[in-house]
Amino acid sequence: METVRILDRSFRLYLSEAEIQQRVREVAAQISRDLEGKNPLLLGVLNGAFVFAADLVRAVTIPAEISFIKVASYEGTSSTGTVSNLIGLNESLEGRTVVIVEDIIDSGLSMTHLVEAVKAMNPADVRICSLLVKPGNLKVELDVPYCCFRIPNDFIVGYGLDYDRYGRGLRDIYVVTEDGH
Ligand code: IMP
Ligand code: MG
């Protein structure tokens, strides 16, 4: 499919399933090399990362665990403003090598809060893995050692990412068309 329509918007093909799968395999190989012997815990961030995390864990060639979390953000009283609560995490992160698996990093603020919340649980190491990064929108400095694609600031959908809750099941990634209609 070259173009798809979701709700009131049109999207055109941006990254094909084959291109995505290729990059996921490469990043999985990188993780497998770097974290051999570390028994990493891949921590997928719901909802958006569910497709990416499923492909990534099947492409990693070292022993690894996978778990999923949801993030509930609220305005806290800390000096940083927003506090992230991790929902659904049953295992201890103490001493673990944790790889946070995200769909997309835009401003980077969600990820910054998430890393903070994960670090508070005393892991040995926390690394970020994101399918997509929009470097042009980053408002904070973030080290993303595992990134499949760096993309412009356009709105994209598919492969787990949604437009107003739709489009997550698309096998390819699509970008909104310029006029949007
Ligand atoms: P950040 O805190 O600005 O980095 O927000 C990242 C979150 O915004 C992601 O987890 C997505 O839920 C959402 N997001 C950012 N850009 C897009 C996009 O192009 N398509 C779909 N969701 C996006
Ligand atoms: Mg997300």
Coordinates of C-alpha atoms and ligand atoms in Angstrom, one line a residue:
M1 CA 0.0 0.0 0.0
E2 CA 1.5 3.3 -1.0
T3 CA -1.0 5.5 0.8
V4 CA -3.4 4.9 3.6
R5 CA -6.2 6.9 5.1
I6 CA -6.7 7.0 8.9
L7 CA -9.6 9.1 10.3
D8 CA -9.2 12.5 8.7
R9 CA -5.6 12.2 7.4
S10 CA -3.7 10.7 4.5
F11 CA -0.4 9.0 5.0
R12 CA 2.2 7.8 2.5
L13 CA 4.6 4.9 2.7
Y14 CA 7.8 6.0 4.4
L15 CA 9.7 2.9 5.6
S16 CA 8.8 -0.6 4.2
E17 CA 8.4 -3.7 6.3
A18 CA 11.6 -5.1 4.7
E19 CA 13.6 -2.0 5.6
I20 CA 12.3 -2.0 9.1
Q21 CA 13.0 -5.7 9.6
Q22 CA 16.5 -5.2 8.3
R23 CA 17.3 -2.5 10.8
V24 CA 15.7 -4.3 13.7
R25 CA 18.0 -7.3 12.9
E26 CA 21.0 -5.0 12.8
V27 CA 20.2 -3.3 16.1
A28 CA 19.4 -6.7 17.7
A29 CA 22.9 -7.9 16.6
Q30 CA 24.4 -4.8 18.2
I31 CA 22.6 -5.5 21.5
S32 CA 23.6 -9.1 21.3
R33 CA 27.3 -8.2 20.9
D34 CA 27.3 -5.4 23.5
L35 CA 25.4 -7.3 26.2
E36 CA 26.6 -10.8 25.9
G37 CA 26.7 -12.5 29.3
K38 CA 24.6 -9.7 30.9
N39 CA 21.2 -11.4 30.7
P40 CA 19.6 -8.1 29.8
L41 CA 16.0 -7.2 30.6
L42 CA 14.3 -5.7 27.6
L43 CA 11.7 -3.3 29.0
G44 CA 9.1 -2.5 26.3
V45 CA 7.0 0.7 26.8
L46 CA 3.3 0.2 26.0
N47 CA 1.4 0.7 23.9
G48 CA 3.6 2.0 21.0
A49 CA 6.6 -0.4 21.4
F50 CA 4.7 -3.7 21.4
V51 CA 5.4 -4.6 17.8
F52 CA 9.0 -3.4 17.8
A53 CA 9.7 -5.2 21.1
A54 CA 8.2 -8.4 19.7
D55 CA 10.5 -8.4 16.7
L56 CA 13.5 -7.2 18.6
V57 CA 13.3 -10.0 21.2
R58 CA 13.1 -12.6 18.5
A59 CA 16.1 -11.2 16.7
V60 CA 18.3 -11.0 19.8
T61 CA 20.7 -14.0 19.9
I62 CA 21.7 -13.9 23.5
P63 CA 19.7 -14.9 26.6
A64 CA 17.4 -12.0 27.4
E65 CA 14.2 -11.4 29.3
I66 CA 11.3 -9.2 28.2
S67 CA 8.8 -7.3 30.2
F68 CA 6.4 -4.5 29.5
I69 CA 5.5 -1.3 31.3
K70 CA 3.0 1.5 31.0
V71 CA 4.0 5.0 32.1
A72 CA 1.6 7.2 34.0
S73 CA 2.9 10.7 34.1
Y74 CA 1.6 13.3 36.5
E75 CA 2.7 16.7 37.7
G76 CA 4.6 16.0 40.9
T77 CA 6.1 18.2 43.5
S78 CA 9.7 17.4 42.6
S79 CA 11.8 20.2 41.1
T80 CA 11.7 18.5 37.7
G81 CA 8.0 18.8 37.5
T82 CA 6.7 15.6 36.0
V83 CA 7.0 12.3 37.8
S84 CA 6.7 8.9 36.0
N85 CA 5.1 6.0 37.6
L86 CA 5.9 2.6 36.1
I87 CA 2.9 0.4 35.9
G88 CA 3.1 -3.4 35.4
L89 CA 6.6 -4.0 36.6
N90 CA 6.7 -7.1 38.8
E91 CA 10.4 -7.9 38.7
S92 CA 13.2 -6.3 40.6
L93 CA 15.6 -4.2 38.5
E94 CA 18.3 -4.3 41.2
G95 CA 21.6 -5.0 39.6
R96 CA 20.1 -5.7 36.2
T97 CA 21.1 -4.5 32.8
V98 CA 18.0 -2.8 31.5
V99 CA 17.3 -1.9 27.9
I100 CA 14.3 0.4 27.6
V101 CA 12.6 -0.3 24.3
E102 CA 10.6 2.6 22.9
D103 CA 8.7 3.3 19.7
I104 CA 9.8 6.9 19.2
I105 CA 11.7 9.7 20.9
D106 CA 10.3 13.1 20.0
S107 CA 11.1 15.8 22.5
G108 CA 12.8 13.2 24.7
L109 CA 11.0 14.4 27.8
S110 CA 9.0 11.1 28.3
M111 CA 12.2 9.1 28.0
T112 CA 14.1 11.3 30.4
H113 CA 11.4 10.8 33.0
L114 CA 11.3 7.1 32.3
V115 CA 15.1 6.7 32.7
E116 CA 14.9 8.5 36.0
A117 CA 12.2 6.2 37.2
V118 CA 14.1 3.1 36.1
K119 CA 17.4 4.3 37.7
A120 CA 15.5 4.8 41.0
M121 CA 15.2 1.0 41.1
N122 CA 18.9 0.5 41.2
P123 CA 19.7 -1.3 38.0
A124 CA 23.4 -1.9 37.1
D125 CA 23.0 -0.3 33.7
V126 CA 20.2 1.4 31.7
R127 CA 20.4 1.8 28.0
I128 CA 17.9 3.3 25.6
C129 CA 16.7 1.5 22.4
S130 CA 14.3 3.4 20.2
L131 CA 12.9 2.4 16.9
L132 CA 12.7 6.0 15.8
V133 CA 14.3 9.3 16.9
K134 CA 13.4 12.8 15.7
P135 CA 16.7 14.6 16.4
G136 CA 15.3 17.9 15.3
N137 CA 12.7 17.9 18.1
L138 CA 14.9 16.8 21.0
K139 CA 14.7 19.2 24.0
V140 CA 17.1 17.3 26.2
E141 CA 20.4 15.5 25.7
L142 CA 19.8 11.8 25.5
D143 CA 22.2 9.0 24.7
V144 CA 20.4 6.5 22.4
P145 CA 23.0 3.7 21.7
Y146 CA 20.4 1.6 19.9
C147 CA 18.3 3.4 17.3
C148 CA 16.9 2.0 14.1
F149 CA 16.0 5.2 12.2
R150 CA 16.6 8.9 12.7
I151 CA 13.8 10.8 11.0
P152 CA 12.6 14.4 10.3
N153 CA 10.0 16.0 12.5
D154 CA 7.0 14.7 10.5
F155 CA 4.2 12.7 12.1
I156 CA 4.4 9.0 11.4
V157 CA 2.1 6.0 12.0
G158 CA 2.3 2.2 11.8
Y159 CA 4.4 -0.7 13.2
G160 CA 2.9 0.0 16.6
L161 CA 2.6 3.8 16.4
D162 CA -0.8 5.3 16.3
Y163 CA -2.7 8.3 15.0
D164 CA -5.4 9.0 17.5
R165 CA -5.3 5.3 18.5
Y166 CA -5.6 3.9 15.0
G167 CA -2.9 2.6 12.6
R168 CA -0.9 0.5 15.0
G169 CA -1.4 -2.7 13.1
L170 CA 0.1 -1.4 9.8
R171 CA 3.2 -3.5 8.8
D172 CA 5.0 -0.5 7.2
I173 CA 5.6 3.0 8.6
Y174 CA 3.7 5.9 7.0
V175 CA 4.2 9.6 7.1
V176 CA 1.4 12.2 7.1
T177 CA 1.1 13.9 3.7
E178 CA 1.9 17.6 3.5
D179 CA -1.6 18.9 3.2
G180 CA -2.8 16.1 5.5
H181 CA -5.9 15.4 3.4
Ligands
IMP1 P1 8.3 12.8 23.7 O1 8.2 12.9 25.2 O2 8.1 14.2 23.1 O3 9.7 12.3 23.3 O4 7.1 12.0 23.3 C1 7.2 10.7 22.7 C2 5.8 10.2 22.5 O5 5.0 11.0 21.7 C3 5.9 8.8 21.9 O6 6.0 7.8 22.9 C4 4.6 8.8 21.1 O7 3.6 8.3 21.9 C5 4.3 10.2 20.7 N1 4.8 10.6 19.4 C6 5.8 11.4 19.0 N2 5.9 11.6 17.7 C7 5.0 10.7 17.2 C8 4.7 10.3 15.8 O8 5.3 10.9 14.8 N3 3.7 9.4 15.6 C9 3.1 8.8 16.7 N4 3.3 9.1 18.0 C10 4.3 10.0 18.2
MG2 MG 5.5 5.7 23.4

